[in-house]
PDB file of C-alpha atoms in Angstrom:
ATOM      1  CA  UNK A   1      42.060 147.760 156.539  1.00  0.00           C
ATOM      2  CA  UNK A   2      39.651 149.351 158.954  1.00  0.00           C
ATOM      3  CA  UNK A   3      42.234 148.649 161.785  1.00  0.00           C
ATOM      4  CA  UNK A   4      45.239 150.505 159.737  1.00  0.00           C
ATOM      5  CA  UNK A   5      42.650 153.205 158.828  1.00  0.00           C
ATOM      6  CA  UNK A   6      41.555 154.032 162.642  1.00  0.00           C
ATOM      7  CA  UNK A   7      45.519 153.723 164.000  1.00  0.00           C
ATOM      8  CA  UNK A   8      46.664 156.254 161.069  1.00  0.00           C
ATOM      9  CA  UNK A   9      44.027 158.501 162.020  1.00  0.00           C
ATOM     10  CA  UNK A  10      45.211 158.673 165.553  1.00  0.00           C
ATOM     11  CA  UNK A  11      48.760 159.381 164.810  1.00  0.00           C
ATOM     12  CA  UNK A  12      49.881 163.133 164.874  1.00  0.00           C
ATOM     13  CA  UNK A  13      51.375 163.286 161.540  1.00  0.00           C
ATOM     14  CA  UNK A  14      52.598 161.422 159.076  1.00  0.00           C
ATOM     15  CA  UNK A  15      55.254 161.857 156.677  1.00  0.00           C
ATOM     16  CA  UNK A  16      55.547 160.680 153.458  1.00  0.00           C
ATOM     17  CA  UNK A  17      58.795 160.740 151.286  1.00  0.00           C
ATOM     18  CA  UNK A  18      56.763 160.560 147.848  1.00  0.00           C
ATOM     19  CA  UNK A  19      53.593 161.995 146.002  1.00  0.00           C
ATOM     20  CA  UNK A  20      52.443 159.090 145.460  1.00  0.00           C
ATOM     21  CA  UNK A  21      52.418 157.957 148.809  1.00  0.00           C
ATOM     22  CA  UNK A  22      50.713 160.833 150.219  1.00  0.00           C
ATOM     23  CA  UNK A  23      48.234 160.856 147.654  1.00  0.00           C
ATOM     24  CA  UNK A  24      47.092 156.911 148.838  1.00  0.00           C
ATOM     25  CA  UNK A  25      47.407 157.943 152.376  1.00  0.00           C
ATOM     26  CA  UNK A  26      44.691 160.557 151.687  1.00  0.00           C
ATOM     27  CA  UNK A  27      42.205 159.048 148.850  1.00  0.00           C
ATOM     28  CA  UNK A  28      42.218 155.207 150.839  1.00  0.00           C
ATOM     29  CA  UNK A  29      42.120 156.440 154.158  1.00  0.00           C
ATOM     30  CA  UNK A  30      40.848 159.998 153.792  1.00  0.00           C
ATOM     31  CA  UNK A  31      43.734 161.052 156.044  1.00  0.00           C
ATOM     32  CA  UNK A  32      44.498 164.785 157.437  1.00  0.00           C
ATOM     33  CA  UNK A  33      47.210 164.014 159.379  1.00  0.00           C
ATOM     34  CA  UNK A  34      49.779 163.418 156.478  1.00  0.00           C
ATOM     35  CA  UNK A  35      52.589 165.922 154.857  1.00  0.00           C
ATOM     36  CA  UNK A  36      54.926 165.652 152.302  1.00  0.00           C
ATOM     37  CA  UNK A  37      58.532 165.694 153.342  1.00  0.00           C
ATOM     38  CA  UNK A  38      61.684 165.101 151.169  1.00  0.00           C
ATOM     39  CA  UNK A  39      63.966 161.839 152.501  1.00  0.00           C
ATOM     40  CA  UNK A  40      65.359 162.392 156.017  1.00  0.00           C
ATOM     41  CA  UNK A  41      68.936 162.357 154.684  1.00  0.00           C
ATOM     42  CA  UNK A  42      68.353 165.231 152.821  1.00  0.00           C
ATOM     43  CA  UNK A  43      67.185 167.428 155.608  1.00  0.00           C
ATOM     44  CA  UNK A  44      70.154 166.595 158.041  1.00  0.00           C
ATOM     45  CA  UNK A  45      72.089 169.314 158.340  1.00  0.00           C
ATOM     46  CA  UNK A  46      75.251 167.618 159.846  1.00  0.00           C
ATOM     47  CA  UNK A  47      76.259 164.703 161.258  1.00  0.00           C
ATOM     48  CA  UNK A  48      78.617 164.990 164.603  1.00  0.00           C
ATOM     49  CA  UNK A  49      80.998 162.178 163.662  1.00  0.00           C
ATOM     50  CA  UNK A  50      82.331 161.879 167.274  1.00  0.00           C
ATOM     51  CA  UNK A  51      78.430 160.868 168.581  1.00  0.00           C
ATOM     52  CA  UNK A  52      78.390 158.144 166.236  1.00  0.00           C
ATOM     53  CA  UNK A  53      82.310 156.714 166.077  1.00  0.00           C
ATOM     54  CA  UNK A  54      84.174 155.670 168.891  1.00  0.00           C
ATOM     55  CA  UNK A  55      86.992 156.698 167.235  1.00  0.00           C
ATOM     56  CA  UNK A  56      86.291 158.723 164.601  1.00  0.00           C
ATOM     57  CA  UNK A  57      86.088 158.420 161.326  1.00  0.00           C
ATOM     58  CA  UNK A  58      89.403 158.670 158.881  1.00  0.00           C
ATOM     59  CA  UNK A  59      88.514 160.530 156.170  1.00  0.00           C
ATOM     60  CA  UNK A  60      92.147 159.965 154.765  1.00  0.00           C
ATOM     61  CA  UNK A  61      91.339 156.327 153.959  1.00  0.00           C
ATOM     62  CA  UNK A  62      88.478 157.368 151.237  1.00  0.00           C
ATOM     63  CA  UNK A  63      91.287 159.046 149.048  1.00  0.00           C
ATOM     64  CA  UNK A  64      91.316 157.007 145.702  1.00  0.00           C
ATOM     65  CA  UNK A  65      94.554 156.482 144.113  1.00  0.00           C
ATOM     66  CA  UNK A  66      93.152 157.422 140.876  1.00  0.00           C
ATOM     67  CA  UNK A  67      91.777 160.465 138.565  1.00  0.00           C
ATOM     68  CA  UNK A  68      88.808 160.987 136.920  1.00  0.00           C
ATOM     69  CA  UNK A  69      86.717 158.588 138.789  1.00  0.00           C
ATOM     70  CA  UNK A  70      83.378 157.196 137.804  1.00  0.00           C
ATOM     71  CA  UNK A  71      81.263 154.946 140.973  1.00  0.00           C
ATOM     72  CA  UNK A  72      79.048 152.027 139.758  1.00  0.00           C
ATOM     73  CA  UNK A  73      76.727 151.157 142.837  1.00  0.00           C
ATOM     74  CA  UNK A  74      74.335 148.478 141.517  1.00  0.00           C
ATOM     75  CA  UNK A  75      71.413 147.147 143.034  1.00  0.00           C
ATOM     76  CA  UNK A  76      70.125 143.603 143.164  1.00  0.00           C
ATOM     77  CA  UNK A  77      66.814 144.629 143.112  1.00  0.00           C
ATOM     78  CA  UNK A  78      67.268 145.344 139.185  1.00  0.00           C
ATOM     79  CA  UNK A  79      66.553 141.331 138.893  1.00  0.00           C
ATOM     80  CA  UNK A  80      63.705 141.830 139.576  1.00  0.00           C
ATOM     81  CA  UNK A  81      62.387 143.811 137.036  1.00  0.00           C
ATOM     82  CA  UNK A  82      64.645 143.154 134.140  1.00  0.00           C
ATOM     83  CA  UNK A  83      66.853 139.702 133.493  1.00  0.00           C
ATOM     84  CA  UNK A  84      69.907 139.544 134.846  1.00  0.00           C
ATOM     85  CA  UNK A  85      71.540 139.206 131.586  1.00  0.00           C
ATOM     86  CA  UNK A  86      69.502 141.734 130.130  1.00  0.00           C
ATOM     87  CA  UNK A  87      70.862 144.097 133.400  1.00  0.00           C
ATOM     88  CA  UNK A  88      74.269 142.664 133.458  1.00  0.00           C
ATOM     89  CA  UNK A  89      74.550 144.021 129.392  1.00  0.00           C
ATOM     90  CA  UNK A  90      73.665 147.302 130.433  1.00  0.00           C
ATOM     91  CA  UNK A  91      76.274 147.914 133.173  1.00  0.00           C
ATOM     92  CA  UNK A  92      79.055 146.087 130.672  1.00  0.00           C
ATOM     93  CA  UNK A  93      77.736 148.892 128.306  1.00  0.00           C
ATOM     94  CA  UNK A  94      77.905 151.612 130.630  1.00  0.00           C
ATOM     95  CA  UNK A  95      81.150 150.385 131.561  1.00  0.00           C
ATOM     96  CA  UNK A  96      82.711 149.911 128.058  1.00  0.00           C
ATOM     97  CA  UNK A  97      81.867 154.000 127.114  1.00  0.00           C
ATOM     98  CA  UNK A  98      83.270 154.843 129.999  1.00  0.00           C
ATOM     99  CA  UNK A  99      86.520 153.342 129.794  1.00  0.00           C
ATOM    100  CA  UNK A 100      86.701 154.875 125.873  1.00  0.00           C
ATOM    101  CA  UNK A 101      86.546 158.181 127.754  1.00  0.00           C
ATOM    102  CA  UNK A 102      89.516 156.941 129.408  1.00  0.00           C
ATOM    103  CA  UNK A 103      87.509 156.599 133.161  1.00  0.00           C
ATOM    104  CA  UNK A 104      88.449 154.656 136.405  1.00  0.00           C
ATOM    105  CA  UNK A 105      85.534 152.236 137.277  1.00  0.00           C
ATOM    106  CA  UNK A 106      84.974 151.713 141.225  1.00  0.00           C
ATOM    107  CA  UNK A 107      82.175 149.261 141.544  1.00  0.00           C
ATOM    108  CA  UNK A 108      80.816 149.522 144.933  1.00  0.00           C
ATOM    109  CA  UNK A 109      77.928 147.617 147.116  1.00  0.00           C
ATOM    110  CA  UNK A 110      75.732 150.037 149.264  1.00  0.00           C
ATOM    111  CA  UNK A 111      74.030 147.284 150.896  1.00  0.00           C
ATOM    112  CA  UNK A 112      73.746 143.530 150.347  1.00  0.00           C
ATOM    113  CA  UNK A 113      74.869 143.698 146.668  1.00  0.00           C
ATOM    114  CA  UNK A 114      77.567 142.330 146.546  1.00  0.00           C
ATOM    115  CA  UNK A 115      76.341 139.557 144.043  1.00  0.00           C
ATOM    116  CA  UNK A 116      75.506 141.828 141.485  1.00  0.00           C
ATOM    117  CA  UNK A 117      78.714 143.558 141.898  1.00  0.00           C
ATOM    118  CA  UNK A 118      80.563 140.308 141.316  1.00  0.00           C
ATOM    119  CA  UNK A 119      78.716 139.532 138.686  1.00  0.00           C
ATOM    120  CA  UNK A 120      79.464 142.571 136.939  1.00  0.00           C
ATOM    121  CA  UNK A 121      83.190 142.771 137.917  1.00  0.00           C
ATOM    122  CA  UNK A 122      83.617 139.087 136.297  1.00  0.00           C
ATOM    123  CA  UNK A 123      83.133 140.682 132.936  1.00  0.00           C
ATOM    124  CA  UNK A 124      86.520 142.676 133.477  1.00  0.00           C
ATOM    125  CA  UNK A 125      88.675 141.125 135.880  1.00  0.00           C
ATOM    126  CA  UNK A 126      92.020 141.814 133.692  1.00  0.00           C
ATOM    127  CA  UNK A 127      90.984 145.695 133.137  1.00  0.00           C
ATOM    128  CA  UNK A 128      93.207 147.616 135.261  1.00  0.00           C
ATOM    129  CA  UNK A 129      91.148 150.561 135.375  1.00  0.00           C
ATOM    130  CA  UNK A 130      88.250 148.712 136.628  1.00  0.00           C
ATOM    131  CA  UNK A 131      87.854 148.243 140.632  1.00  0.00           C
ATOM    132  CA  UNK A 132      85.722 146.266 142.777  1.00  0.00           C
ATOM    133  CA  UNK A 133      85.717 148.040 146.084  1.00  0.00           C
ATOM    134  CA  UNK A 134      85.287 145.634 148.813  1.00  0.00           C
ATOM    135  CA  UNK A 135      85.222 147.406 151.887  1.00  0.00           C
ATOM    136  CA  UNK A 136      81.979 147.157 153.587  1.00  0.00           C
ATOM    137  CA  UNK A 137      81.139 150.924 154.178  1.00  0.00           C
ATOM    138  CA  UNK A 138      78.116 152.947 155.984  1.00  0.00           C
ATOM    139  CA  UNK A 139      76.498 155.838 154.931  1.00  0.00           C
ATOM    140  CA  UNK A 140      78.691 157.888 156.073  1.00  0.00           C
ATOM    141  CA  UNK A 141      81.420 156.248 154.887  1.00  0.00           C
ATOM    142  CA  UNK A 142      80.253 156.042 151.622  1.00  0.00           C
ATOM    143  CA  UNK A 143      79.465 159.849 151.983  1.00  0.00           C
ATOM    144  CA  UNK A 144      83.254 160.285 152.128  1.00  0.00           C
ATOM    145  CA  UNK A 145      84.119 158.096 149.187  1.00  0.00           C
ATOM    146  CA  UNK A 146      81.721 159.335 147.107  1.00  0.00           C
ATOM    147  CA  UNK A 147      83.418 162.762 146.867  1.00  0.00           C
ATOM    148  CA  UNK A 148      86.374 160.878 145.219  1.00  0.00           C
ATOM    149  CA  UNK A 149      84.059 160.853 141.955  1.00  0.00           C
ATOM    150  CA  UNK A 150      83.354 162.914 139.167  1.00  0.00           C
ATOM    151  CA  UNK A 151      79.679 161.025 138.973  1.00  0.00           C
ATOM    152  CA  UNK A 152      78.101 157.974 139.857  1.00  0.00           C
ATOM    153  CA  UNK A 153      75.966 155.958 138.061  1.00  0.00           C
ATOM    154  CA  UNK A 154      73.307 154.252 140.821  1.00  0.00           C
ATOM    155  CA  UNK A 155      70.536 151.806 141.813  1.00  0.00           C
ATOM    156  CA  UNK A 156      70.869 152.441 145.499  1.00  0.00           C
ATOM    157  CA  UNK A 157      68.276 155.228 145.893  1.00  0.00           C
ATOM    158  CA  UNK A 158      70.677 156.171 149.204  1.00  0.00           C
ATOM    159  CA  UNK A 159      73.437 156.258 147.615  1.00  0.00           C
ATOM    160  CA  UNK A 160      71.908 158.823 145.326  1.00  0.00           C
ATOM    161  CA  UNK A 161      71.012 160.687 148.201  1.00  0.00           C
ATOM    162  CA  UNK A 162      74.064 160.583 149.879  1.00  0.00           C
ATOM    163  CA  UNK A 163      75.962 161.689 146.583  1.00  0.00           C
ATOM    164  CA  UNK A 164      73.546 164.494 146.004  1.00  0.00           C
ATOM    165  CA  UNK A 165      74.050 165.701 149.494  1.00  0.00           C
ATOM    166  CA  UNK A 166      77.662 165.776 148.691  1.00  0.00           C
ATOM    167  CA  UNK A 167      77.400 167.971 145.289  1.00  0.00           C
ATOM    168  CA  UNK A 168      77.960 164.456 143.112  1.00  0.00           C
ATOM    169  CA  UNK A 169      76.360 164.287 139.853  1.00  0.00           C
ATOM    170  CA  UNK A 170      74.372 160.641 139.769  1.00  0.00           C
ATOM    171  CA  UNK A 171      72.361 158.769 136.175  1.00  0.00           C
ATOM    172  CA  UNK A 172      70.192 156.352 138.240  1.00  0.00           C
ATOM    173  CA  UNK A 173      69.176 153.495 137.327  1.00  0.00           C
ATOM    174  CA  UNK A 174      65.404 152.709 139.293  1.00  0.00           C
ATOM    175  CA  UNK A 175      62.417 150.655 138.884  1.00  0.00           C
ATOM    176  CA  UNK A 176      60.006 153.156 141.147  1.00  0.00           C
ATOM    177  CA  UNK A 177      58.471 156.002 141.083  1.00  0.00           C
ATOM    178  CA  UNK A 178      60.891 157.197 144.159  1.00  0.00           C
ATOM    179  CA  UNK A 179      63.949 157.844 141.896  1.00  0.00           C
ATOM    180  CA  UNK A 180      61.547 159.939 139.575  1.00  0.00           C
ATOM    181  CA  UNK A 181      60.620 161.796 141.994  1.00  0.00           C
ATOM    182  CA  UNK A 182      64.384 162.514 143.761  1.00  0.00           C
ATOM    183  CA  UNK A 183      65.613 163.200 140.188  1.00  0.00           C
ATOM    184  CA  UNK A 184      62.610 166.033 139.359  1.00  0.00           C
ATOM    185  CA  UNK A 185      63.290 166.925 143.003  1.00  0.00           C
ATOM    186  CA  UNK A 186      66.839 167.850 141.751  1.00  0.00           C
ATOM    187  CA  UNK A 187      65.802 169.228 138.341  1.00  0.00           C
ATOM    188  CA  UNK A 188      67.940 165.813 137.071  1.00  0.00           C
ATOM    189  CA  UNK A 189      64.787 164.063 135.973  1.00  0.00           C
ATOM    190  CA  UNK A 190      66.099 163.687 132.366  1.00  0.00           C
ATOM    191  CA  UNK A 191      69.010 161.208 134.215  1.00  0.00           C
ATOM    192  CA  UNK A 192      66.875 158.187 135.002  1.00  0.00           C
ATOM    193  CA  UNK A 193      66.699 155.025 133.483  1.00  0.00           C
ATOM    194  CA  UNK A 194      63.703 153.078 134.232  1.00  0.00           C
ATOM    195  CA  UNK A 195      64.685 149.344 134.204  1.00  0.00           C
ATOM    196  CA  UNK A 196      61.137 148.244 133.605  1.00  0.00           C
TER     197      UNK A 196
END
């Protein structure tokens, strides 16, 4: 402890994405050194796509065949806190309503999730206005796909991000006091679902 204490303190800054972070930097280690600073992704300004892509990036293959599209990016860390079934219901809920309103499901993995995304995809295989989107994407892939949607419902507390960066709408579904805090950040806090 006294080791993490004394290399803190030499540090120049540090930044921490939540309150409550900052706050334990401070009271444990009685830390100047540390600021408050919203997630990196949100303070990019833009991207050059050429620095990053050898050959660019086709922005054409994001466009979903489909109107009035709804993304479902899940996160296998829900397990954790709450059953399986007991998080598997909720997204076959979630899913249900919004076919009634006569939505297009894209279920999508932002990172290693593909499990969960299986496992909720199982439930309805023979819907034809449920997808499971395979592609592998990165952020800024996703970034372009996500535009295809009217909302998204989330775990991924990036893929948030990313889809509040691009003027997407997002209920998130979180276990930590991180989505709380992005959602108040975006006066959205009312759109969180604790899992806990």
């Amino acid at each position: 402890d006294e080791k993490v204490k004394k290399g803190l303190m030499h540090a120049t800054v540090i930044f921490a994405r939540e309150k409550e972070g900052y706050d334990l930097l401070i009271q444990k280690y009685n830390l100047k050194n540390v600021k408050l600073s919203k997630d990196m992704v949100l303070q990019n300004r833009e991207i050059i796509i050429d620095n990053v892509y050898l050959k660019g990036l086709q922005l054409g293959s994001y466009k979903l065949e489909t109107d009035c599209n709804v993304g479902i990016i899940p996160n296998i860390r829900t397990y954790e806190f709450c059953s399986k079934d007991q998080i598997i219901e909720i997204y076959k809920y979630i899913i249900v309503k919004l076919l009634k309103m006569g939505k297009n499901i894209y279920i999508i993995a932002h990172s290693d999730d593909e499990q969960v995304c299986n496992d909720i995809y199982k439930m309805f295989l023979k819907n034809e206005h449920v997808f499971l989107y395979k592609k592998r994407l990165d952020c800024l892939e996703y970034s372009c796909l996500v535009r295809e949607f009217q909302y998204i419902i989330a775990s991924r507390y990036h893929a948030i991000i990313h889809s509040y960066k691009e003027k997407i709408p997002c209920i998130a579904i979180g276990w930590a006091q991180k989505y709380k805090e992005l959602l108040t950040l975006f006066e959205q806090k009312r759109y969180i679902f604790d899992v806990r």
